[in-house]
Amino acid sequence: MNGSSSGTHNAAYDSTVGFQAETVHNSTVNFVHPDASPQEKYRVGVRLLEDGIPSRARETITDAIVHGHDNAEVRFHWVLAMLSTRAYHDLNAEEIQRLHRASRLVPSYEEGEWKDALRITFELLAMLSTADGDTELVLERLRALSPHQREAILRHLDLVLTGGLKDSLWAESRELAEADRFGNDRVHRIWAYFEPDPIGPRALPPRPSTAAAAQAAFPVRAGLFVISSTILWVTALVADPAEAVIELLVVLGAGLAATHFGRQWWYQDRQPNTTTEPHVPHMRDPAPTGDGFTDRVRHSFDHYFAIRAPHGFAPHEWLGYTVHVRNALAAEIALLYRESRIGVDRVNWLIRHLAEDARDRHNSGILFDQRRRNQTPAMAKALSVVALIALGITALSVFGTALSGIDGSGVLLTVLAAFAVVWSGREATSSWLEARREEHRLFRETQEYHERLTARQVAYGNWKSFLDTTRPSELEMETWLTCDKTLFIDEALRHYQLTWRDLITHTILLTPARPYKRGRARRGPWRYSRYSFRLFLVTQDGVREISSEIDFTDAKRGNEQRSNYRFEALSSVQVTENSHTGYDLELILTNGPARNIRVKDADAHQLAPDENSQEITEINLSAAGFIHTFRLLEGIAADGKGWIERNNPNNLPSFHTAD
């Protein structure tokens, strides 16, 4: 084998390395309802064809025809679906007969642009083995079609048209590809296709109230306090009425003042000693450590906090400044979403929002003001202390007044009453404050919960709306990919100084290039952020193989390799299927190492319940160009030049049409 290469080969290309980001869009665009009308089935079939899923398009449009929806427009798209991504020799005898029967129906259709497009499509098939000079009339009629019809024919008959016929049309195909390659703001929109659908907003709800026990104990303790304090005050009133009344008034005033000014202080002392931002919620249970999801959440928080540091902060300074904020928020997000078995990429929108919120709060000067807002003013603390001192002194005075008027056995009763007043008063006050604290805490946490959830719902809605608006359609993705393939083939032809007349056939295999992101619509093929294009050009002299990796975002290529080998050098082609790893294609050459090509990765874990694994696999293999490539290479490996001679465009049987 003679080979040359440019660039540096990526040794990891043919191995499974690292984590590949992936997402499935919950799209119903290509879904056919079982009760759909033939017209609706046809419309879905056309979308499938435009989106690069011709195998399902064939089935869907055929179903529409069987159920009575048949005209020139329907047949035109049916023929395109029959020929899309396939060479003429890929068709079996039954399919060729169906095309012949369809060509005989053309005269029966109503005259119009669709009948013209259908007639010209069949005439192009009839031109495959015709001398070049006899094709000019058909080409003129093709160019007279509407741009949409002409582009559809050129795109879907790409592998069917060969030789001089393809040469005459290639310049136009290249110009269309160059014009559409970066259309519809491709560079700034493709990223959104691989962005996963965000998971909905969540927030930790307030903890359930624990005031029930305190509320249940309060009546007993308060009752004991009233009874014992009444006994003590009556005793004091008997001993010295005037002094007892004054003492009672002082006790009531001091008690009310201590309760009023000391209540907030008491609440504050029983709140967690945190300096985090006001909306960082409580945590019932700490987030588990060593968990992969939790670690990825923390890493994502570090990333977004670093890139959204306020003005005047270096990223590492901001990370150090907000370490407690990030830890609390990361623990919350890990606890809220960990059981959903999702990737952190689906919750990154929320992490990004929280990072921006922290930055905005810092800029507003309220990032760390929760504790300052809850702090009890110094004056209130002082008044509370004074009231408590007055209450204690006055209580002792009441006790002394009561003792001054009794003797003997009454002293013991007075002492017991005093102890009961102190104990029950303390416990009743504690129960009342505990119940009020829980009410206050539940109200505050409920209010913060609704504020957090509302803010997150707004952020979620904004992000999802932006994502839905930015994300390219399947048609746009397929159009850009087709343009890249066309220009890649054109560059290879120019490099080797070949024309389509020099080629017997060609095939292009699209495989993922690691590291990549991948995404797909439901019931659609995987699309990758990075591809490896592998083109096989088959000439009378042998096979020229050109491969290159391409960044699908900006169409930049690199890591290009070229190889040339004779037909007899390709000894065998094998396919390995593994449900855990995917499909591998192995090319075995007589004078070189085996070539292992990863065609597609496994996707069974990404299938929706209503998706069929075999159907999705066939769709992906067809979209990758695998089916045509495998048949071509397998035929060359089995029969060598004999296969090439049998499938030479000049030796194809003529396709006769009736009109």
Short mmCIF file of N, CA, C and O in Angstrom, two decimals, residues 388-454:
data_model
loop_
_atom_site.label_atom_id
_atom_site.label_comp_id
_atom_site.label_asym_id
_atom_site.label_seq_id
_atom_site.Cartn_x
_atom_site.Cartn_y
_atom_site.Cartn_z
N LEU A 388 -34.44 42.36 82.15
CA LEU A 388 -34.23 41.09 82.83
C LEU A 388 -33.66 41.31 84.24
O LEU A 388 -34.05 40.61 85.20
N ILE A 389 -32.74 42.27 84.36
CA ILE A 389 -32.19 42.56 85.69
C ILE A 389 -33.29 43.08 86.61
O ILE A 389 -33.42 42.66 87.78
N ALA A 390 -34.11 44.00 86.09
CA ALA A 390 -35.20 44.54 86.89
C ALA A 390 -36.19 43.46 87.27
O ALA A 390 -36.72 43.42 88.40
N LEU A 391 -36.45 42.54 86.31
CA LEU A 391 -37.37 41.44 86.58
C LEU A 391 -36.82 40.55 87.69
O LEU A 391 -37.55 40.15 88.61
N GLY A 392 -35.53 40.25 87.64
CA GLY A 392 -34.94 39.40 88.67
C GLY A 392 -34.96 40.05 90.04
O GLY A 392 -35.31 39.40 91.06
N ILE A 393 -34.58 41.32 90.08
CA ILE A 393 -34.55 42.02 91.38
C ILE A 393 -35.95 42.13 91.95
O ILE A 393 -36.18 41.89 93.16
N THR A 394 -36.91 42.47 91.11
CA THR A 394 -38.29 42.62 91.58
C THR A 394 -38.86 41.29 92.04
O THR A 394 -39.62 41.21 93.03
N ALA A 395 -38.50 40.21 91.33
CA ALA A 395 -38.98 38.89 91.74
C ALA A 395 -38.45 38.53 93.12
O ALA A 395 -39.17 37.97 93.97
N LEU A 396 -37.17 38.84 93.35
CA LEU A 396 -36.61 38.60 94.69
C LEU A 396 -37.31 39.45 95.73
O LEU A 396 -37.54 39.02 96.88
N SER A 397 -37.67 40.69 95.34
CA SER A 397 -38.36 41.57 96.28
C SER A 397 -39.73 41.03 96.63
O SER A 397 -40.16 41.08 97.81
N VAL A 398 -40.44 40.49 95.63
CA VAL A 398 -41.75 39.89 95.89
C VAL A 398 -41.60 38.71 96.84
O VAL A 398 -42.41 38.53 97.79
N PHE A 399 -40.57 37.91 96.60
CA PHE A 399 -40.33 36.75 97.47
C PHE A 399 -40.06 37.21 98.90
O PHE A 399 -40.58 36.64 99.87
N GLY A 400 -39.27 38.28 99.04
CA GLY A 400 -38.98 38.79 100.38
C GLY A 400 -40.21 39.36 101.05
O GLY A 400 -40.41 39.17 102.27
N THR A 401 -41.03 40.06 100.30
CA THR A 401 -42.26 40.61 100.86
C THR A 401 -43.18 39.51 101.34
O THR A 401 -43.81 39.60 102.42
N ALA A 402 -43.27 38.44 100.55
CA ALA A 402 -44.13 37.32 100.94
C ALA A 402 -43.62 36.66 102.21
O ALA A 402 -44.41 36.30 103.10
N LEU A 403 -42.30 36.50 102.32
CA LEU A 403 -41.76 35.85 103.51
C LEU A 403 -41.94 36.71 104.76
O LEU A 403 -42.03 36.19 105.89
N SER A 404 -41.99 38.03 104.58
CA SER A 404 -42.07 38.91 105.75
C SER A 404 -43.40 38.82 106.46
O SER A 404 -43.52 39.21 107.63
N GLY A 405 -44.41 38.31 105.85
CA GLY A 405 -45.74 38.28 106.46
C GLY A 405 -46.16 36.92 106.94
O GLY A 405 -47.32 36.75 107.33
N ILE A 406 -45.26 35.93 106.88
CA ILE A 406 -45.64 34.58 107.31
C ILE A 406 -44.59 34.01 108.22
O ILE A 406 -43.47 34.50 108.29
N ASP A 407 -44.99 32.95 108.90
CA ASP A 407 -44.03 32.23 109.73
C ASP A 407 -44.45 30.76 109.79
O ASP A 407 -45.50 30.39 109.32
N GLY A 408 -43.61 29.94 110.33
CA GLY A 408 -43.94 28.51 110.51
C GLY A 408 -44.06 27.78 109.20
O GLY A 408 -43.23 27.91 108.29
N SER A 409 -45.15 27.01 109.10
CA SER A 409 -45.34 26.15 107.93
C SER A 409 -45.56 26.94 106.65
O SER A 409 -45.36 26.43 105.56
N GLY A 410 -45.94 28.22 106.73
CA GLY A 410 -46.18 29.01 105.54
C GLY A 410 -44.92 29.31 104.76
O GLY A 410 -44.96 29.58 103.56
N VAL A 411 -43.77 29.28 105.47
CA VAL A 411 -42.51 29.56 104.78
C VAL A 411 -42.22 28.50 103.71
O VAL A 411 -41.80 28.81 102.59
N LEU A 412 -42.45 27.24 104.07
CA LEU A 412 -42.18 26.15 103.12
C LEU A 412 -43.04 26.29 101.88
O LEU A 412 -42.57 26.12 100.74
N LEU A 413 -44.34 26.63 102.07
CA LEU A 413 -45.23 26.79 100.93
C LEU A 413 -44.77 27.94 100.05
O LEU A 413 -44.80 27.86 98.81
N THR A 414 -44.30 29.03 100.66
CA THR A 414 -43.84 30.19 99.90
C THR A 414 -42.59 29.85 99.09
O THR A 414 -42.45 30.26 97.92
N VAL A 415 -41.67 29.11 99.73
CA VAL A 415 -40.45 28.72 99.01
C VAL A 415 -40.79 27.83 97.83
O VAL A 415 -40.25 27.99 96.72
N LEU A 416 -41.69 26.87 98.07
CA LEU A 416 -42.08 25.98 96.96
C LEU A 416 -42.75 26.76 95.84
O LEU A 416 -42.52 26.51 94.65
N ALA A 417 -43.58 27.72 96.20
CA ALA A 417 -44.25 28.55 95.19
C ALA A 417 -43.22 29.35 94.40
O ALA A 417 -43.35 29.52 93.17
N ALA A 418 -42.20 29.86 95.09
CA ALA A 418 -41.17 30.64 94.40
C ALA A 418 -40.40 29.78 93.40
O ALA A 418 -40.14 30.20 92.26
N PHE A 419 -40.03 28.58 93.85
CA PHE A 419 -39.34 27.66 92.92
C PHE A 419 -40.23 27.31 91.73
O PHE A 419 -39.78 27.24 90.59
N ALA A 420 -41.51 27.07 91.99
CA ALA A 420 -42.44 26.75 90.91
C ALA A 420 -42.57 27.91 89.93
O ALA A 420 -42.65 27.73 88.71
N VAL A 421 -42.58 29.16 90.47
CA VAL A 421 -42.67 30.33 89.60
C VAL A 421 -41.45 30.42 88.68
O VAL A 421 -41.56 30.64 87.47
N VAL A 422 -40.27 30.23 89.28
CA VAL A 422 -39.04 30.34 88.48
C VAL A 422 -39.00 29.26 87.40
O VAL A 422 -38.74 29.53 86.21
N TRP A 423 -39.24 28.02 87.79
CA TRP A 423 -39.14 26.91 86.82
C TRP A 423 -40.21 27.00 85.74
O TRP A 423 -39.93 26.95 84.54
N SER A 424 -41.48 27.14 86.19
CA SER A 424 -42.57 27.16 85.21
C SER A 424 -42.51 28.40 84.35
O SER A 424 -42.85 28.37 83.15
N GLY A 425 -42.08 29.53 84.96
CA GLY A 425 -41.97 30.74 84.16
C GLY A 425 -40.93 30.60 83.06
O GLY A 425 -41.15 31.01 81.91
N ARG A 426 -39.79 30.03 83.43
CA ARG A 426 -38.73 29.83 82.43
C ARG A 426 -39.19 28.86 81.34
O ARG A 426 -39.00 29.12 80.13
N GLU A 427 -39.81 27.74 81.74
CA GLU A 427 -40.21 26.73 80.77
C GLU A 427 -41.37 27.21 79.90
O GLU A 427 -41.41 26.95 78.69
N ALA A 428 -42.32 27.93 80.51
CA ALA A 428 -43.44 28.45 79.72
C ALA A 428 -42.95 29.48 78.71
O ALA A 428 -43.38 29.49 77.55
N THR A 429 -42.03 30.35 79.16
CA THR A 429 -41.47 31.35 78.23
C THR A 429 -40.71 30.67 77.11
O THR A 429 -40.82 31.05 75.94
N SER A 430 -39.93 29.65 77.46
CA SER A 430 -39.17 28.92 76.45
C SER A 430 -40.10 28.25 75.44
O SER A 430 -39.86 28.30 74.23
N SER A 431 -41.19 27.62 75.93
CA SER A 431 -42.13 26.97 75.02
C SER A 431 -42.80 27.99 74.10
O SER A 431 -42.98 27.76 72.90
N TRP A 432 -43.19 29.13 74.68
CA TRP A 432 -43.85 30.16 73.87
C TRP A 432 -42.90 30.72 72.81
O TRP A 432 -43.27 30.89 71.65
N LEU A 433 -41.65 31.00 73.24
CA LEU A 433 -40.68 31.53 72.29
C LEU A 433 -40.34 30.50 71.22
O LEU A 433 -40.15 30.84 70.05
N GLU A 434 -40.27 29.22 71.61
CA GLU A 434 -39.97 28.17 70.64
C GLU A 434 -41.08 28.07 69.59
O GLU A 434 -40.82 27.96 68.39
N ALA A 435 -42.33 28.14 70.04
CA ALA A 435 -43.45 28.07 69.11
C ALA A 435 -43.47 29.29 68.19
O ALA A 435 -43.67 29.17 66.97
N ARG A 436 -43.23 30.47 68.77
CA ARG A 436 -43.20 31.68 67.96
C ARG A 436 -42.00 31.67 67.00
O ARG A 436 -42.10 32.13 65.86
N ARG A 437 -40.87 31.15 67.48
CA ARG A 437 -39.69 31.07 66.62
C ARG A 437 -39.96 30.17 65.42
O ARG A 437 -39.57 30.48 64.28
N GLU A 438 -40.61 29.04 65.64
CA GLU A 438 -40.93 28.13 64.55
C GLU A 438 -41.91 28.77 63.57
O GLU A 438 -41.79 28.60 62.36
N GLU A 439 -42.89 29.50 64.10
CA GLU A 439 -43.81 30.20 63.21
C GLU A 439 -43.07 31.24 62.38
O GLU A 439 -43.29 31.37 61.16
N HIS A 440 -42.19 31.97 63.04
CA HIS A 440 -41.40 32.99 62.33
C HIS A 440 -40.49 32.33 61.30
O HIS A 440 -40.39 32.80 60.16
N ARG A 441 -39.81 31.23 61.70
CA ARG A 441 -38.91 30.54 60.79
C ARG A 441 -39.66 29.95 59.60
O ARG A 441 -39.23 30.07 58.45
N LEU A 442 -40.82 29.32 59.84
CA LEU A 442 -41.60 28.73 58.76
C LEU A 442 -42.10 29.81 57.79
O LEU A 442 -42.05 29.63 56.56
N PHE A 443 -42.53 30.93 58.31
CA PHE A 443 -42.99 32.03 57.46
C PHE A 443 -41.83 32.55 56.61
O PHE A 443 -41.98 32.77 55.40
N ARG A 444 -40.68 32.76 57.26
CA ARG A 444 -39.52 33.30 56.54
C ARG A 444 -39.04 32.32 55.47
O ARG A 444 -38.78 32.72 54.32
N GLU A 445 -38.92 31.04 55.81
CA GLU A 445 -38.43 30.06 54.85
C GLU A 445 -39.43 29.85 53.71
O GLU A 445 -39.03 29.62 52.56
N THR A 446 -40.73 29.90 54.02
CA THR A 446 -41.74 29.77 52.97
C THR A 446 -41.65 30.93 52.00
O THR A 446 -41.73 30.76 50.77
N GLN A 447 -41.48 32.13 52.55
CA GLN A 447 -41.34 33.31 51.70
C GLN A 447 -40.09 33.21 50.83
O GLN A 447 -40.14 33.47 49.61
N GLU A 448 -38.96 32.80 51.42
CA GLU A 448 -37.73 32.67 50.65
C GLU A 448 -37.84 31.55 49.61
O GLU A 448 -37.30 31.67 48.51
N TYR A 449 -38.53 30.48 49.96
CA TYR A 449 -38.72 29.37 49.02
C TYR A 449 -39.45 29.84 47.76
O TYR A 449 -39.04 29.56 46.63
N HIS A 450 -40.54 30.58 47.96
CA HIS A 450 -41.30 31.07 46.81
C HIS A 450 -40.49 32.09 46.02
O HIS A 450 -40.57 32.12 44.78
N GLU A 451 -39.71 32.91 46.69
CA GLU A 451 -38.86 33.87 45.98
C GLU A 451 -37.81 33.15 45.14
O GLU A 451 -37.58 33.50 43.98
N ARG A 452 -37.16 32.14 45.75
CA ARG A 452 -36.14 31.39 45.01
C ARG A 452 -36.75 30.66 43.83
O ARG A 452 -36.23 30.69 42.72
N LEU A 453 -37.88 29.98 44.08
CA LEU A 453 -38.50 29.20 43.01
C LEU A 453 -38.98 30.09 41.88
O LEU A 453 -38.81 29.76 40.69
N THR A 454 -39.55 31.24 42.21
CA THR A 454 -40.01 32.16 41.17
C THR A 454 -38.85 32.67 40.33
O THR A 454 -38.93 32.71 39.09
#
